[in-house]
Coordinates of C-alpha atoms and ligand atoms in Angstrom, one line a residue:
M1 CA -12.2 12.7 3.1
T2 CA -10.0 9.6 5.2
P3 CA -6.8 10.4 5.9
P4 CA -4.3 7.9 4.9
P5 CA -3.3 5.5 7.4
S6 CA -0.4 6.1 9.9
A7 CA 1.1 4.4 12.4
N8 CA 2.0 8.6 14.0
N9 CA -1.4 9.0 14.3
A10 CA -3.6 8.2 17.6
L11 CA -7.2 8.9 18.8
V12 CA -7.5 9.4 22.5
L13 CA -11.0 8.9 24.5
F14 CA -11.3 12.1 25.9
S15 CA -14.0 12.5 28.8
G16 CA -12.4 16.1 30.1
G17 CA -11.1 14.1 33.7
Q18 CA -8.1 14.2 34.9
D19 CA -6.9 10.8 33.6
S20 CA -8.0 11.3 29.9
T21 CA -6.4 14.8 30.3
T22 CA -3.2 13.2 31.6
C23 CA -3.4 10.5 28.4
L24 CA -4.1 12.9 25.5
V25 CA -1.0 15.3 26.8
W26 CA 1.0 11.8 27.1
A27 CA -0.4 10.8 22.7
L28 CA 0.6 14.6 22.3
E29 CA 4.5 13.6 23.3
R30 CA 4.2 10.9 21.0
F31 CA 2.1 10.6 18.1
T32 CA 2.6 13.4 15.0
R33 CA -1.6 13.6 14.8
V34 CA -3.5 13.3 18.0
E35 CA -7.3 13.9 17.5
T36 CA -9.8 13.1 20.8
V37 CA -13.1 11.6 21.4
G38 CA -16.0 12.0 23.4
F39 CA -19.2 10.3 25.0
T40 CA -22.3 11.3 25.6
Y41 CA -24.2 8.7 27.5
G42 CA -26.7 10.2 29.1
Q43 CA -24.9 11.5 32.5
R44 CA -26.2 13.1 35.3
H45 CA -23.5 15.5 35.7
V46 CA -22.1 16.9 32.4
A47 CA -18.9 19.1 33.7
E48 CA -17.2 16.5 32.8
M49 CA -18.3 17.4 28.9
E50 CA -17.9 20.8 29.3
A51 CA -14.4 21.1 30.6
R52 CA -13.6 19.1 27.4
P53 CA -13.8 22.7 24.8
T54 CA -11.7 24.6 27.7
I55 CA -8.6 21.8 28.4
L56 CA -8.4 21.7 24.8
A57 CA -8.1 25.7 23.8
E58 CA -5.6 25.4 26.6
L59 CA -3.5 22.8 25.9
R60 CA -3.4 24.2 21.8
K61 CA -1.7 27.4 23.5
T62 CA 1.7 24.9 23.8
L63 CA 3.3 25.2 20.5
R64 CA 4.2 21.6 20.0
W65 CA 0.7 20.1 21.2
A66 CA -1.2 22.9 19.2
E67 CA 0.8 21.5 15.9
R68 CA -0.2 18.5 16.4
L69 CA -3.8 18.6 18.2
G70 CA -6.4 17.5 15.7
A71 CA -10.0 17.0 15.4
D72 CA -12.5 16.8 18.6
H73 CA -14.9 15.0 18.0
V74 CA -18.5 14.0 20.6
L75 CA -20.5 10.7 20.1
S76 CA -23.5 10.0 21.5
L77 CA -24.0 7.0 23.3
A78 CA -27.5 7.2 24.8
V79 CA -28.2 3.5 24.7
L80 CA -26.5 3.2 27.8
A81 CA -29.6 6.3 29.5
D82 CA -31.9 3.7 28.0
I83 CA -30.7 1.1 30.5
G84 CA -29.6 3.1 32.8
G85 CA -29.7 1.4 36.4
S86 CA -26.1 3.5 37.2
A87 CA -25.1 6.5 39.1
L88 CA -23.4 8.0 36.7
T89 CA -27.0 7.9 34.9
D90 CA -29.8 7.8 37.8
D91 CA -31.0 9.0 40.8
V92 CA -28.9 6.3 42.4
A93 CA -26.7 6.6 45.4
I94 CA -22.9 6.3 45.2
E95 CA -22.2 3.2 47.2
M96 CA -20.8 -0.5 46.6
G97 CA -23.8 -2.9 44.7
E98 CA -23.8 -6.0 43.6
K99 CA -21.2 -8.9 43.1
G100 CA -18.7 -5.9 44.9
L101 CA -19.3 -3.7 42.3
P102 CA -19.7 0.3 43.1
T103 CA -22.7 1.6 41.7
T104 CA -21.1 3.6 39.3
F105 CA -19.9 1.2 37.5
V106 CA -21.7 1.8 34.0
P107 CA -22.4 -2.1 32.4
G108 CA -20.5 -2.1 29.2
R109 CA -19.4 1.1 28.6
N110 CA -15.7 1.4 28.3
L111 CA -16.6 -2.3 25.7
L112 CA -18.8 0.5 23.8
F113 CA -16.5 3.4 24.1
L114 CA -13.7 1.7 22.4
T115 CA -15.9 -0.1 19.6
T116 CA -17.1 3.1 18.7
A117 CA -13.5 5.0 19.1
A118 CA -12.5 1.9 16.9
A119 CA -15.3 2.5 14.1
L120 CA -14.5 6.4 13.5
A121 CA -10.2 5.7 13.7
T122 CA -11.7 3.4 10.6
R123 CA -13.0 6.5 9.1
R124 CA -10.0 8.8 10.2
G125 CA -7.6 6.5 8.8
I126 CA -5.9 5.9 12.3
K127 CA -5.1 2.1 14.1
D128 CA -4.0 3.6 17.4
L129 CA -6.6 3.8 20.3
V130 CA -5.4 5.9 23.4
G131 CA -7.9 5.5 26.9
G132 CA -7.3 6.0 30.4
M133 CA -8.6 2.7 31.8
C134 CA -5.9 1.8 35.2
E135 CA -6.8 -1.4 37.1
T136 CA -4.4 -0.3 40.3
D137 CA -6.4 1.2 43.0
F138 CA -9.5 1.8 41.1
S139 CA -13.1 0.1 41.7
G140 CA -12.5 -3.1 40.3
Y141 CA -14.2 -2.0 37.0
P142 CA -14.1 -5.1 35.2
D143 CA -13.8 -3.4 31.6
C144 CA -10.7 -1.4 33.1
R145 CA -8.7 -4.5 33.2
R146 CA -5.8 -4.9 30.4
T147 CA -7.2 -8.5 30.2
T148 CA -10.8 -7.2 28.9
L149 CA -8.4 -4.9 27.0
D150 CA -6.3 -7.4 25.7
A151 CA -9.3 -9.8 24.4
V152 CA -11.0 -6.3 23.1
E153 CA -8.3 -5.9 20.7
K154 CA -8.1 -9.0 19.4
S155 CA -12.0 -8.7 18.7
L156 CA -11.6 -5.7 16.9
A157 CA -8.7 -7.0 14.4
L158 CA -11.1 -9.5 14.0
G159 CA -14.7 -8.0 13.5
F160 CA -13.3 -4.8 11.3
D161 CA -9.8 -7.3 9.8
D162 CA -7.8 -4.9 10.7
P163 CA -5.5 -4.7 13.5
F164 CA -5.5 -2.1 16.2
T165 CA -3.6 -0.9 19.3
I166 CA -5.3 0.1 22.7
H167 CA -2.5 2.2 24.4
T168 CA -3.3 2.7 28.3
P169 CA -0.5 4.5 30.2
L170 CA -2.3 4.8 33.5
M171 CA -3.0 0.8 33.4
H172 CA -0.3 -0.1 36.0
I173 CA 0.2 3.1 38.0
D174 CA -2.0 4.0 40.6
K175 CA -3.0 8.5 41.3
A176 CA 0.2 9.9 42.8
E177 CA 2.0 8.3 39.8
T178 CA -0.6 9.9 37.9
W179 CA 0.2 13.0 38.7
A180 CA 3.7 12.8 38.2
L181 CA 3.4 11.9 35.1
A182 CA 1.8 14.4 34.5
E183 CA 4.4 16.4 35.7
R184 CA 7.0 14.7 33.6
L185 CA 5.0 15.4 30.4
G186 CA 4.1 19.0 30.4
G187 CA 5.4 20.1 34.0
R188 CA 4.1 22.5 37.0
E189 CA 2.5 24.1 34.2
F190 CA 0.4 21.0 32.8
V191 CA -0.2 20.5 36.7
E192 CA -2.4 23.6 37.6
L193 CA -4.0 22.9 34.1
I194 CA -5.2 19.3 35.5
I195 CA -5.8 21.3 38.9
A196 CA -8.0 24.1 37.2
D197 CA -9.7 23.0 34.4
T198 CA -10.3 19.3 34.7
V199 CA -13.2 17.6 35.8
T200 CA -13.5 14.2 37.9
C201 CA -16.4 14.0 40.9
Y202 CA -18.5 12.3 40.2
R203 CA -21.2 14.3 41.6
G204 CA -19.6 16.8 39.1
D205 CA -19.1 19.7 41.6
R206 CA -17.3 22.5 40.3
S207 CA -18.5 24.8 43.0
Q208 CA -15.3 24.1 45.1
R209 CA -12.0 24.3 44.7
H210 CA -9.4 22.1 46.5
V211 CA -5.1 22.2 46.3
W212 CA -6.1 19.1 43.9
G213 CA -8.8 20.9 41.7
F214 CA -12.3 20.9 41.7
G215 CA -14.8 18.7 43.7
C216 CA -17.7 17.5 46.1
G217 CA -14.4 16.2 48.2
V218 CA -16.0 13.1 49.6
C219 CA -17.0 10.9 46.7
P220 CA -14.7 8.0 45.5
A221 CA -13.3 9.6 42.6
C222 CA -12.7 13.0 44.5
E223 CA -11.6 10.6 47.2
L224 CA -8.8 8.7 45.0
R225 CA -8.0 12.2 43.1
A226 CA -7.4 14.2 46.4
S227 CA -5.1 11.5 48.2
G228 CA -2.7 10.6 45.4
F229 CA -2.2 14.8 44.7
E230 CA -1.3 14.0 48.4
R231 CA 1.3 11.6 47.8
Y232 CA 3.1 13.5 44.9
A233 CA 2.9 16.8 46.2
A234 CA 4.5 15.5 49.9
G235 CA 7.2 14.3 46.6
A236 CA 7.2 10.7 47.5
T237 CA 6.3 10.1 44.2
T238 CA 8.7 9.9 40.9
L239 CA 8.3 8.5 38.0
Ligands
ZN301 ZN1 -16.7 14.5 44.1

């Protein structure tokens, strides 16, 4: 049965990576009921998706979050793998591609994620979506820009005949500040959870543990996570 709509419910786009895990706890601190959704889209590496249940179980150990954490959903968007051509779905080198976009860009991914999440949210009586999109120090993905998300909000409102809010708490902060935000939200314990359990590496490598967590250490996602942690650990970042 669909729960009644409430301004205090949120649906978090939760991949199992550092950013979406931070967003999840951001939402748990603000909304009384928080559900999560992850997408399978033929990712070459499933380490992030495999990390999701572990992270959710760890978060449930904190009472105030356990009381608020609701259903987890996993939806298939295999059409993205059918289209292919990205380093995340095919055997393609991680490098700069056409139009100054890295080959890790999956065209249409965030637009599909948000539209699908809004459809699920409608069924769940939820009007607030939360995502880890960030335009500060990332790869210039056009579907991570706030202007894109403002337009998506408008198209959802028209297409669903109902307003949605897309919250993007990381939009204007850098990776060091994302670590600092995690500490502010859940203390060192939550920072440790991110280090131990989240996966951001483009290669899905969980064989090597660094001070900032698991990863190959050399892909762009690992480099960003590592350099952000270094600046955060040096104490230069407050939030
Ligand atoms: Zn990596």
